[in-house]
Amino acid sequence: AQLHRAGHAFELIAAGPIAGLPTHHWPDRVAALGLAGRVRFLGLVPEDARGDVLASADVFVHASHSEGLPNAVLEAAAAGLPVVATAVGALPEMFPPTDEAPALVPPRDPAALAAALGPLIVDPRRRAAAATAWHDWVVRHCAPAIVAERIAAVYEHLLDRAAPGSGVTPPQPAGAARVPACIGQPSVPVHQSTGVTR
């Protein structure tokens, strides 16, 4: 609503489950805010259509009140979208603010969310720079091979701690053979998800 009052032209596409009110109440809430015609509710989007939803967007918004590490943010960034997200869960540790990407905003702070979105809505160059920054970060830190290496390193560290002479003996059932930890590159499909705006 704050973006609308500031004169920004946009369409909000809400994809995925929306918490708080039952789904049938959302259109009334949107109309009460003067946003009828600017907001579309897609609900749960089938996996094979999620890429199209992301491709239709200019900016991805993830305004969660609590999260661990939302895959939706990583997937949107990997798809080449600039992201505006709330500073919840692991996001503040993973995405420090840069000149190219807006800082994460506090949860439950519509003014901060609008302030981060406004410049991205009106400035295509800023949008492109933010998209590149988010995308490059995800590629450098979250590619499957990199994640697999990090997981393997954790297992190696744990096995080293339990190595002979370390003083740590891992519990093993009688007759169990010790199997080395082998982690290859996972083959996991990317699932695009919620909170797209343009």
Short mmCIF file of C-alpha atoms in Angstrom, two decimals:
data_model
loop_
_atom_site.label_atom_id
_atom_site.label_comp_id
_atom_site.label_asym_id
_atom_site.label_seq_id
_atom_site.Cartn_x
_atom_site.Cartn_y
_atom_site.Cartn_z
CA ALA A 1 0.00 0.00 0.00
CA GLN A 2 2.89 2.38 0.77
CA LEU A 3 4.35 1.82 -2.70
CA HIS A 4 0.96 2.57 -4.25
CA ARG A 5 0.59 5.77 -2.19
CA ALA A 6 4.09 6.81 -3.29
CA GLY A 7 2.94 6.59 -6.92
CA HIS A 8 4.87 3.46 -7.94
CA ALA A 9 3.35 1.39 -10.72
CA PHE A 10 3.54 -2.31 -9.90
CA GLU A 11 1.68 -5.58 -9.86
CA LEU A 12 2.12 -7.94 -6.92
CA ILE A 13 1.91 -11.63 -7.73
CA ALA A 14 1.47 -13.64 -4.53
CA ALA A 15 2.46 -17.26 -5.06
CA GLY A 16 2.39 -20.01 -2.49
CA PRO A 17 0.58 -20.25 0.82
CA ILE A 18 -0.24 -17.00 2.60
CA ALA A 19 -0.43 -17.14 6.38
CA GLY A 20 -2.59 -15.05 8.65
CA LEU A 21 -6.05 -14.89 7.16
CA PRO A 22 -7.96 -17.61 5.34
CA THR A 23 -7.45 -17.31 1.59
CA HIS A 24 -10.99 -16.04 0.91
CA HIS A 25 -10.31 -12.93 3.09
CA TRP A 26 -7.30 -11.71 1.09
CA PRO A 27 -9.18 -10.09 -1.83
CA ASP A 28 -11.25 -8.05 0.65
CA ARG A 29 -8.09 -6.97 2.47
CA VAL A 30 -6.44 -5.96 -0.83
CA ALA A 31 -9.51 -3.94 -1.85
CA ALA A 32 -9.59 -2.20 1.56
CA LEU A 33 -5.98 -1.09 0.98
CA GLY A 34 -6.89 0.36 -2.43
CA LEU A 35 -4.88 -2.27 -4.29
CA ALA A 36 -7.62 -4.02 -6.26
CA GLY A 37 -6.27 -4.77 -9.72
CA ARG A 38 -2.65 -4.57 -8.51
CA VAL A 39 -2.52 -7.89 -6.65
CA ARG A 40 -3.02 -11.41 -8.02
CA PHE A 41 -3.13 -14.49 -5.81
CA LEU A 42 -1.84 -17.60 -7.55
CA GLY A 43 -1.95 -19.89 -4.52
CA LEU A 44 0.22 -22.98 -4.74
CA VAL A 45 1.99 -23.03 -8.10
CA PRO A 46 2.70 -26.42 -9.71
CA GLU A 47 6.40 -27.20 -9.87
CA ASP A 48 6.47 -27.16 -13.67
CA ALA A 49 5.00 -23.62 -13.73
CA ARG A 50 7.25 -22.00 -11.10
CA GLY A 51 9.98 -21.07 -13.54
CA ASP A 52 7.44 -19.18 -15.65
CA VAL A 53 6.18 -17.29 -12.59
CA LEU A 54 9.73 -16.22 -11.70
CA ALA A 55 10.49 -15.32 -15.32
CA SER A 56 7.46 -13.00 -15.35
CA ALA A 57 8.76 -11.03 -12.36
CA ASP A 58 11.16 -8.11 -12.07
CA VAL A 59 11.78 -8.37 -8.30
CA PHE A 60 11.33 -11.20 -5.80
CA VAL A 61 9.99 -10.38 -2.33
CA HIS A 62 10.19 -12.77 0.59
CA ALA A 63 8.52 -11.04 3.54
CA SER A 64 8.57 -13.81 6.11
CA HIS A 65 8.26 -13.37 9.87
CA SER A 66 10.39 -16.43 10.63
CA GLU A 67 12.43 -18.88 8.56
CA GLY A 68 15.44 -21.12 8.66
CA LEU A 69 17.04 -20.64 5.27
CA PRO A 70 14.30 -20.10 2.70
CA ASN A 71 15.02 -21.98 -0.52
CA ALA A 72 12.67 -19.56 -2.28
CA VAL A 73 15.21 -16.74 -1.83
CA LEU A 74 18.08 -18.84 -3.17
CA GLU A 75 15.99 -20.04 -6.10
CA ALA A 76 14.85 -16.54 -7.05
CA ALA A 77 18.42 -15.24 -6.90
CA ALA A 78 19.64 -18.20 -8.95
CA ALA A 79 16.91 -17.38 -11.50
CA GLY A 80 18.41 -13.90 -11.89
CA LEU A 81 15.97 -11.83 -9.85
CA PRO A 82 16.92 -9.11 -7.38
CA VAL A 83 15.62 -10.09 -3.96
CA VAL A 84 14.15 -8.06 -1.14
CA ALA A 85 13.72 -10.22 1.94
CA THR A 86 13.21 -9.88 5.64
CA ALA A 87 16.20 -10.42 7.91
CA VAL A 88 15.05 -13.69 9.43
CA GLY A 89 16.71 -17.04 10.07
CA ALA A 90 20.05 -17.53 8.35
CA LEU A 91 19.53 -14.79 5.74
CA PRO A 92 21.44 -12.05 7.63
CA GLU A 93 24.47 -14.34 7.96
CA MET A 94 24.34 -15.38 4.33
CA PHE A 95 23.59 -12.09 2.60
CA PRO A 96 25.51 -9.15 4.05
CA PRO A 97 24.42 -5.81 2.56
CA THR A 98 26.32 -4.56 -0.49
CA ASP A 99 26.12 -1.49 -2.70
CA GLU A 100 24.46 -3.58 -5.42
CA ALA A 101 21.94 -5.47 -3.30
CA PRO A 102 19.64 -3.82 -0.80
CA ALA A 103 20.07 -4.76 2.81
CA LEU A 104 17.64 -7.23 4.23
CA VAL A 105 14.78 -5.47 5.95
CA PRO A 106 13.40 -6.08 9.44
CA PRO A 107 10.40 -8.39 9.61
CA ARG A 108 6.99 -6.77 10.13
CA ASP A 109 8.28 -3.40 8.87
CA PRO A 110 6.25 -2.37 5.80
CA ALA A 111 8.00 1.01 5.57
CA ALA A 112 11.43 -0.64 5.33
CA LEU A 113 10.13 -3.13 2.77
CA ALA A 114 8.66 -0.31 0.65
CA ALA A 115 11.89 1.70 0.96
CA ALA A 116 13.93 -1.26 -0.34
CA LEU A 117 11.48 -2.02 -3.16
CA GLY A 118 10.89 1.52 -4.43
CA PRO A 119 14.32 2.07 -6.02
CA LEU A 120 14.23 -1.39 -7.63
CA ILE A 121 10.81 -0.73 -9.14
CA VAL A 122 11.80 2.57 -10.77
CA ASP A 123 15.43 1.93 -11.76
CA PRO A 124 16.13 -0.92 -14.20
CA ARG A 125 19.91 -0.47 -13.84
CA ARG A 126 19.71 -0.82 -10.07
CA ARG A 127 17.47 -3.87 -10.52
CA ALA A 128 20.00 -5.44 -12.88
CA ALA A 129 22.93 -4.70 -10.53
CA ALA A 130 21.05 -6.17 -7.55
CA ALA A 131 20.04 -9.24 -9.58
CA THR A 132 23.66 -9.80 -10.61
CA ALA A 133 24.92 -9.41 -7.04
CA TRP A 134 22.36 -11.87 -5.63
CA HIS A 135 22.87 -14.34 -8.49
CA ASP A 136 26.67 -14.26 -8.24
CA TRP A 137 26.53 -14.79 -4.48
CA VAL A 138 24.30 -17.85 -4.86
CA VAL A 139 26.52 -19.29 -7.59
CA ARG A 140 29.68 -18.76 -5.48
CA HIS A 141 28.24 -20.14 -2.25
CA CYS A 142 25.31 -22.44 -3.01
CA ALA A 143 26.17 -24.42 -6.14
CA PRO A 144 25.57 -28.14 -5.51
CA ALA A 145 29.28 -29.02 -5.82
CA ILE A 146 30.24 -26.34 -3.28
CA VAL A 147 27.55 -27.43 -0.81
CA ALA A 148 28.62 -31.07 -1.23
CA GLU A 149 32.25 -30.11 -0.49
CA ARG A 150 31.18 -28.31 2.68
CA ILE A 151 29.11 -31.25 3.85
CA ALA A 152 31.99 -33.63 3.12
CA ALA A 153 34.33 -31.37 5.12
CA VAL A 154 32.00 -31.54 8.12
CA TYR A 155 31.92 -35.34 7.94
CA GLU A 156 35.71 -35.49 7.56
CA HIS A 157 36.11 -33.25 10.60
CA LEU A 158 33.78 -35.47 12.63
CA LEU A 159 35.60 -38.61 11.49
CA ASP A 160 38.97 -37.04 12.34
CA ARG A 161 37.71 -36.30 15.85
CA ALA A 162 36.80 -39.97 16.19
CA ALA A 163 40.11 -41.22 14.69
CA PRO A 164 42.43 -43.52 16.66
CA GLY A 165 44.39 -41.53 19.22
CA SER A 166 41.82 -38.75 19.38
CA GLY A 167 40.31 -40.04 22.59
CA VAL A 168 36.87 -40.13 20.97
CA THR A 169 35.35 -43.48 20.11
CA PRO A 170 32.24 -43.42 17.98
CA PRO A 171 29.56 -45.90 19.02
CA GLN A 172 29.31 -48.86 16.67
CA PRO A 173 27.01 -51.82 16.88
CA ALA A 174 28.68 -55.21 17.21
CA GLY A 175 29.88 -56.45 13.84
CA ALA A 176 29.38 -53.08 12.13
CA ALA A 177 31.96 -52.08 9.56
CA ARG A 178 33.21 -48.51 9.40
CA VAL A 179 32.07 -46.98 6.12
CA PRO A 180 33.89 -43.89 4.84
CA ALA A 181 31.77 -40.83 4.25
CA CYS A 182 31.43 -40.28 0.52
CA ILE A 183 29.40 -37.39 -0.71
CA GLY A 184 29.03 -36.77 -4.40
CA GLN A 185 27.38 -33.91 -6.19
CA PRO A 186 23.69 -34.10 -5.36
CA SER A 187 21.17 -34.06 -8.14
CA VAL A 188 18.35 -32.01 -6.67
CA PRO A 189 15.76 -30.15 -8.73
CA VAL A 190 15.39 -26.45 -8.07
CA HIS A 191 11.93 -25.47 -6.89
CA GLN A 192 11.00 -21.87 -7.51
CA SER A 193 8.54 -20.58 -5.00
CA THR A 194 6.72 -17.77 -3.23
CA GLY A 195 6.43 -14.01 -3.10
CA VAL A 196 6.98 -12.67 -6.61
CA THR A 197 6.33 -9.02 -7.37
CA ARG A 198 6.85 -6.81 -10.35
#
